[in-house]
Amino acid sequence: MQFMLLFSRQGKLRLQKWYIPLSDKEKKKITRELVQTVLARKPKMCSFLEWRDLKIVYKRYASLYFCCAIEDQDNELITLEIIHRYVELLDKYFGSVCELDIIFNFEKAYFILDEFLLGGEVQETSKKNVLKAIEQADLLQESQNEDWGGISSDDIL
Amino acid sequence: GDKALDGYSKKKYVCKLLFIFLLGHDIDFGHMEAVNLLSSNKYTEKQIGYLFISVLVNSNSELIRLINNAIKNDLASRNPTFMGLALHCIANVGSREMAEAFAADIPKILVAGDTMDSVKQSAALCLLRLYRTSPDLVPMGEWTSRVVHLLNDQHLGVVTAATSLITTLAQKNPDEFKTSVSLAVSRLSRIVTSASTDLQDYTYYFVPAPWLSVKLLRLLQCYPPPEEPAVRGRLTECLETILNKAQEPPKSKKVQHSNAKNAVLFEAISLIIHHDSEPNLLVRACNQLGQFLQHRETNLRYLALESMCTLASSEFSHEAVKTHIETVINALKTERDVSVRQRAVDLLYGMCDRSNAQQIVAEMLNYLETADYSIREEIVLKVAILAEKYAVDYTWYVDTILNLIRIAGDYVSEEVWYRVIQIVINRDDVQGYAAKTVFEALQAPACHENLVKVGGYILGEFGNLIAGDPRSSPLIQFNLLHSKFHLCSVPTRALLLSTYIKFVNLFPEIKGTIQDVLRSDSQLKNSDVELQQRAVEYLRLSSIASTDILATVLEEMPPFPERESSILAKLKRKKGPGTLPDLEDTKKEKHVDVNGGTEPVTAVNASNVSTPSPSADLLGLGVAPSQNSAHPPSSGGSLLVDVFSDVVPSVAPLAPSAEENFERHMSGHCPLLECCCASPDLPSTEVVTEEPPAVPVHDADELIDKFICKNNGVLFENQLLQIGLKSEFRQNLGRMYVFYGNKTSTQFLSFAPNVICPDGLQSELNIQAKPVDPVIEGGAQVQQVVNIECVSEFVEAPVLNIQFRYGGALQNISVKLPITLNKFFQPTEMLSQDFFQRWKQLSSPQQEVQNIFKARHPMDPEVTKAKIIGFGVALLEGVDPNPENFVGAGIIHTKTIQVGCLLRLEPNTQAQMYRLTLRTSREVVSQRLCKLLSEQF
């Protein structure tokens, strides 16, 4: 996978993940172009389209579009299920996730994505394992908050 | 004063900045604070620091160094959570600096016995990312075999991550990862035969490990079908199971279930197509895809059309695909989504052959009338190609193209109408029909300008063939064309003027009428220079030239040389290589192509490259003594200038220039220009595909031997001419600068160098020689650039044939060009252990070639070393236990494959003998390299 974009029906970008090196300018250009293309498509149309020399796989969940760019030889259907699995992970973590969760807890959305996909490839498909990793991190966060509050410590672990 | 900020506030503000950035605003400060957070001991602070870096970092080298430091500490911390964060960061940024810093460490983390599973997963994908950005910085080594064994790991998450890594590495280093095939097959087999609950959380909507299955099937597509019968049988069983399972009733109504199941199915079909060896499976795949063609899920219809398109290119399944023609045509008419219709067009194109061409072309033309604007041009190209390729009857071809122009004139590119003219000119059986048809088409009150162009050109050449009919008498033809003249653009008018002058020759009876038109103010005083000049020149020509001269000057166009259809080239460009099923190569058609061969011969480039040489760095003074030249430059012969200096002209892209060639032939200027240049010594270089001319090739191999271990030097010299070479090679590409020095004080005229590839070599080497100036002044030197692409391994050498006139006598010289297989070597450094491991792998008798021969030169170890390095391999020290022996390793790069190569040279000074042993994975490569190198000592 080359990149993944989450954007709203209004075309607002909510999350972006790039797995290929691009300049900020290029990223913006690609985002603008793709958001336009995808938003213009009608509901019953197929979820795949050719775009430049890539394949775009997208799916809409409520007000959010999840959009992945994959290479020619990559599998479209499994990419569609990557999107679905990511939505399931967010849903499980936030408890029926909505756009606002992703806006205000964007860092969690990124952390979950990093546990699931890394370098553009699936790292861990087990829902349990991904969420376990995130929960452990959350625990670490809480215990640190309890034990040390804002005071810095030289050796935590 | 950020000193006052404590860790918590720092984290808070960095997080806010990130939020602002993600809302779409630019952030140009705060990077330093984020870097500071990395070295915090608090997990949350570190985590936010890493997130900021991952999202926002650009290769600001100063920061990267600091970031790398923090990462290094975390990687060494042995705390799995911190290691995970650090690895995620490397994988997210993936810059070259990071590769330089960590590419060597990550493999160690990956294969270490005590690494936690989750860290292994991250390490595998992190390494994958670094390999993608900087493959040169990721050293292959002992770890690779241990990575392959991760396919057997108990943890399916580890296997999933490792499979991605192995697939990417195996694409570039297939030999190194060969063992992954049998491991992948057995893993896949265990997954597809498992019950849906066996894999617990790795089962996705009743489908066992769909992601891993897809990845394993992708990995297998890096290799040919397994040779070992047991493995092969097991794989076939797996594929059959997948096909069977796809037919079972669904275990869930959820779309996720069907998607996951079909994702595996489609990947399995890709593998079946890739292997292209099991007719049974291919036909089954085709039938199952056929069911999807009418599925209610748009996604499945789309993918079925796409996948079937590749099946159409296999000879085993082509017929099976064809049975679905009606469904596909129906899809073209009824699909509501343009991207699906596009796939249907592609599939029709892919399944087209002689039996159904008329139907498919008719349907495509039909569809074109209503097709979306975005895909019209592509359909036009496809129709044009199919019509040409499968034309039995050329009248059908001409009709089809004229229909194309009528229906979608705006989308008919120049290539298409150039091509129809080429074909009409090359085939005399269709010329009369073409003239009649264009004449009729031009009767329409409003016709597309492209039709005027085609009509003008064809009537100008063949109008005489229909002039007998009083309804299309010369005057009527002329008036018809001229009635369109004023509505046309300048280039078309220019073309029509050329048609008029051709009419003067074809139909002397209307010469007066035409002269009147040319003489009119609107022509002679036209504000466009090109039109004005043509009018003036043509008028003059028609008045002063005798009938004989006119007949010569305005003679019918000679047939065009055959080359790859420019339309096909254009379509390939449009679609990008690989996505277009190449009708020519893949379908193995039995019938002869209608228009003769279409070998992709790169054509002439119109630009002239010549370097007059005022500043002379004389060859004899500079480098020559060390060149060990068989042809020492004679006193008068040090004319070659700058051959060995480092000033190399900027590198131009190796672009085919078919259009430029067309321009030359087709731009309205052609009638006059053509006949001026139509003498046999055309001042341009073409890669000629015919037999080499019957000129003795100068003592072929000796000249070549001289250049095997070096790239520069004098290739040829006689009293008149000196030819110098300077060449550079990188991977499978090369560029050669050929310098022609005129040693005399008289001009060389009609100087025409041709590079000729003997039969067979054409498909192995792509050679494109730029044209050179046809005149070389006395004492001057010109340079010619020759671009070379190695497509596959080859044995023969191309021949450089030079013809020129010197003092009235035609000179003809042929020399072999020293383009040898070893030029495409990339040296490979490796350790002794690796060397011997590979050496043992290449132990089958076909892979090894050995030669024992007598030394022909003094046995100097330093010279030998230099020659081995010059040959292109890396000279490996300390590999052979005997320090007298030489050991080398390298990889031959061709467009299609890479061949790893190991060599060992054992000198025996007492006997004055050498023993040379070569091992590569391909017999012909081993033999060729052994022969080439043996000549050197």
mmCIF file with all atom_site columns, C-alpha atoms in Angstrom, chain B residues 215-290:
data_model
loop_
_atom_site.group_PDB
_atom_site.id
_atom_site.type_symbol
_atom_site.label_atom_id
_atom_site.label_alt_id
_atom_site.label_comp_id
_atom_site.label_asym_id
_atom_site.label_entity_id
_atom_site.label_seq_id
_atom_site.pdbx_PDB_ins_code
_atom_site.Cartn_x
_atom_site.Cartn_y
_atom_site.Cartn_z
_atom_site.occupancy
_atom_site.B_iso_or_equiv
_atom_site.pdbx_formal_charge
_atom_site.auth_seq_id
_atom_site.auth_comp_id
_atom_site.auth_asym_id
_atom_site.auth_atom_id
_atom_site.pdbx_PDB_model_num
ATOM 1  C CA . LYS B 1 215 ? 0.499   -12.899 0.841   1.00 0.00 ? 215 LYS B CA 1
ATOM 2  C CA . LEU B 1 216 ? 1.710   -16.467 0.486   1.00 0.00 ? 216 LEU B CA 1
ATOM 3  C CA . LEU B 1 217 ? 0.089   -16.699 -2.934  1.00 0.00 ? 217 LEU B CA 1
ATOM 4  C CA . ARG B 1 218 ? 1.832   -13.437 -3.866  1.00 0.00 ? 218 ARG B CA 1
ATOM 5  C CA . LEU B 1 219 ? 5.165   -14.818 -2.706  1.00 0.00 ? 219 LEU B CA 1
ATOM 6  C CA . LEU B 1 220 ? 4.691   -17.887 -4.892  1.00 0.00 ? 220 LEU B CA 1
ATOM 7  C CA . GLN B 1 221 ? 4.168   -15.585 -7.865  1.00 0.00 ? 221 GLN B CA 1
ATOM 8  C CA . CYS B 1 222 ? 7.822   -14.586 -7.607  1.00 0.00 ? 222 CYS B CA 1
ATOM 9  C CA . TYR B 1 223 ? 8.765   -18.060 -8.803  1.00 0.00 ? 223 TYR B CA 1
ATOM 10 C CA . PRO B 1 224 ? 7.992   -20.484 -11.619 1.00 0.00 ? 224 PRO B CA 1
ATOM 11 C CA . PRO B 1 225 ? 5.964   -23.579 -10.736 1.00 0.00 ? 225 PRO B CA 1
ATOM 12 C CA . PRO B 1 226 ? 7.871   -25.662 -8.174  1.00 0.00 ? 226 PRO B CA 1
ATOM 13 C CA . GLU B 1 227 ? 10.059  -28.272 -9.799  1.00 0.00 ? 227 GLU B CA 1
ATOM 14 C CA . GLU B 1 228 ? 9.844   -30.831 -7.042  1.00 0.00 ? 228 GLU B CA 1
ATOM 15 C CA . PRO B 1 229 ? 6.833   -33.033 -7.836  1.00 0.00 ? 229 PRO B CA 1
ATOM 16 C CA . ALA B 1 230 ? 5.712   -33.337 -4.207  1.00 0.00 ? 230 ALA B CA 1
ATOM 17 C CA . VAL B 1 231 ? 5.668   -29.590 -3.654  1.00 0.00 ? 231 VAL B CA 1
ATOM 18 C CA . ARG B 1 232 ? 4.035   -29.026 -6.979  1.00 0.00 ? 232 ARG B CA 1
ATOM 19 C CA . GLY B 1 233 ? 1.348   -31.577 -6.239  1.00 0.00 ? 233 GLY B CA 1
ATOM 20 C CA . ARG B 1 234 ? 0.660   -30.043 -2.873  1.00 0.00 ? 234 ARG B CA 1
ATOM 21 C CA . LEU B 1 235 ? 0.348   -26.581 -4.390  1.00 0.00 ? 235 LEU B CA 1
ATOM 22 C CA . THR B 1 236 ? -2.054  -27.830 -7.062  1.00 0.00 ? 236 THR B CA 1
ATOM 23 C CA . GLU B 1 237 ? -4.124  -29.396 -4.306  1.00 0.00 ? 237 GLU B CA 1
ATOM 24 C CA . CYS B 1 238 ? -4.173  -26.082 -2.436  1.00 0.00 ? 238 CYS B CA 1
ATOM 25 C CA . LEU B 1 239 ? -5.301  -24.219 -5.511  1.00 0.00 ? 239 LEU B CA 1
ATOM 26 C CA . GLU B 1 240 ? -8.008  -26.779 -6.193  1.00 0.00 ? 240 GLU B CA 1
ATOM 27 C CA . THR B 1 241 ? -9.193  -26.516 -2.602  1.00 0.00 ? 241 THR B CA 1
ATOM 28 C CA . ILE B 1 242 ? -9.417  -22.741 -2.918  1.00 0.00 ? 242 ILE B CA 1
ATOM 29 C CA . LEU B 1 243 ? -11.408 -23.053 -6.151  1.00 0.00 ? 243 LEU B CA 1
ATOM 30 C CA . ASN B 1 244 ? -13.689 -25.641 -4.521  1.00 0.00 ? 244 ASN B CA 1
ATOM 31 C CA . LYS B 1 245 ? -14.267 -23.571 -1.422  1.00 0.00 ? 245 LYS B CA 1
ATOM 32 C CA . ALA B 1 246 ? -15.266 -20.625 -3.537  1.00 0.00 ? 246 ALA B CA 1
ATOM 33 C CA . GLN B 1 247 ? -18.091 -22.766 -4.933  1.00 0.00 ? 247 GLN B CA 1
ATOM 34 C CA . GLU B 1 248 ? -19.387 -23.812 -1.533  1.00 0.00 ? 248 GLU B CA 1
ATOM 35 C CA . PRO B 1 249 ? -22.468 -22.065 -0.177  1.00 0.00 ? 249 PRO B CA 1
ATOM 36 C CA . PRO B 1 250 ? -21.446 -19.037 1.879   1.00 0.00 ? 250 PRO B CA 1
ATOM 37 C CA . LYS B 1 251 ? -21.040 -19.513 5.614   1.00 0.00 ? 251 LYS B CA 1
ATOM 38 C CA . SER B 1 252 ? -22.216 -15.992 6.252   1.00 0.00 ? 252 SER B CA 1
ATOM 39 C CA . LYS B 1 253 ? -24.284 -13.432 4.411   1.00 0.00 ? 253 LYS B CA 1
ATOM 40 C CA . LYS B 1 254 ? -21.857 -10.671 5.360   1.00 0.00 ? 254 LYS B CA 1
ATOM 41 C CA . VAL B 1 255 ? -20.004 -9.048  2.507   1.00 0.00 ? 255 VAL B CA 1
ATOM 42 C CA . GLN B 1 256 ? -16.794 -9.391  4.524   1.00 0.00 ? 256 GLN B CA 1
ATOM 43 C CA . HIS B 1 257 ? -17.064 -13.155 4.282   1.00 0.00 ? 257 HIS B CA 1
ATOM 44 C CA . SER B 1 258 ? -17.469 -13.091 0.534   1.00 0.00 ? 258 SER B CA 1
ATOM 45 C CA . ASN B 1 259 ? -14.764 -10.464 0.078   1.00 0.00 ? 259 ASN B CA 1
ATOM 46 C CA . ALA B 1 260 ? -12.192 -12.336 2.129   1.00 0.00 ? 260 ALA B CA 1
ATOM 47 C CA . LYS B 1 261 ? -12.990 -15.629 0.415   1.00 0.00 ? 261 LYS B CA 1
ATOM 48 C CA . ASN B 1 262 ? -12.837 -14.082 -3.030  1.00 0.00 ? 262 ASN B CA 1
ATOM 49 C CA . ALA B 1 263 ? -9.689  -12.130 -2.254  1.00 0.00 ? 263 ALA B CA 1
ATOM 50 C CA . VAL B 1 264 ? -7.983  -15.490 -1.780  1.00 0.00 ? 264 VAL B CA 1
ATOM 51 C CA . LEU B 1 265 ? -9.684  -16.852 -4.890  1.00 0.00 ? 265 LEU B CA 1
ATOM 52 C CA . PHE B 1 266 ? -8.520  -13.984 -7.086  1.00 0.00 ? 266 PHE B CA 1
ATOM 53 C CA . GLU B 1 267 ? -4.982  -14.241 -5.759  1.00 0.00 ? 267 GLU B CA 1
ATOM 54 C CA . ALA B 1 268 ? -5.026  -17.987 -6.428  1.00 0.00 ? 268 ALA B CA 1
ATOM 55 C CA . ILE B 1 269 ? -6.180  -17.284 -9.969  1.00 0.00 ? 269 ILE B CA 1
ATOM 56 C CA . SER B 1 270 ? -3.353  -14.781 -10.380 1.00 0.00 ? 270 SER B CA 1
ATOM 57 C CA . LEU B 1 271 ? -0.926  -17.501 -9.385  1.00 0.00 ? 271 LEU B CA 1
ATOM 58 C CA . ILE B 1 272 ? -2.540  -19.980 -11.785 1.00 0.00 ? 272 ILE B CA 1
ATOM 59 C CA . ILE B 1 273 ? -2.203  -17.431 -14.581 1.00 0.00 ? 273 ILE B CA 1
ATOM 60 C CA . HIS B 1 274 ? 1.351   -16.662 -13.546 1.00 0.00 ? 274 HIS B CA 1
ATOM 61 C CA . HIS B 1 275 ? 2.322   -20.320 -13.757 1.00 0.00 ? 275 HIS B CA 1
ATOM 62 C CA . ASP B 1 276 ? 0.356   -20.707 -16.988 1.00 0.00 ? 276 ASP B CA 1
ATOM 63 C CA . SER B 1 277 ? 1.072   -24.412 -16.947 1.00 0.00 ? 277 SER B CA 1
ATOM 64 C CA . GLU B 1 278 ? -2.055  -26.196 -15.714 1.00 0.00 ? 278 GLU B CA 1
ATOM 65 C CA . PRO B 1 279 ? -4.707  -26.067 -18.447 1.00 0.00 ? 279 PRO B CA 1
ATOM 66 C CA . ASN B 1 280 ? -7.218  -27.631 -16.087 1.00 0.00 ? 280 ASN B CA 1
ATOM 67 C CA . LEU B 1 281 ? -6.886  -24.984 -13.441 1.00 0.00 ? 281 LEU B CA 1
ATOM 68 C CA . LEU B 1 282 ? -6.868  -22.205 -16.005 1.00 0.00 ? 282 LEU B CA 1
ATOM 69 C CA . VAL B 1 283 ? -10.138 -23.318 -17.525 1.00 0.00 ? 283 VAL B CA 1
ATOM 70 C CA . ARG B 1 284 ? -11.712 -23.829 -14.097 1.00 0.00 ? 284 ARG B CA 1
ATOM 71 C CA . ALA B 1 285 ? -10.581 -20.345 -13.075 1.00 0.00 ? 285 ALA B CA 1
ATOM 72 C CA . CYS B 1 286 ? -12.127 -18.960 -16.201 1.00 0.00 ? 286 CYS B CA 1
ATOM 73 C CA . ASN B 1 287 ? -15.456 -20.654 -15.519 1.00 0.00 ? 287 ASN B CA 1
ATOM 74 C CA . GLN B 1 288 ? -15.592 -19.377 -11.974 1.00 0.00 ? 288 GLN B CA 1
ATOM 75 C CA . LEU B 1 289 ? -14.823 -15.868 -13.099 1.00 0.00 ? 289 LEU B CA 1
ATOM 76 C CA . GLY B 1 290 ? -17.558 -16.289 -15.681 1.00 0.00 ? 290 GLY B CA 1
#
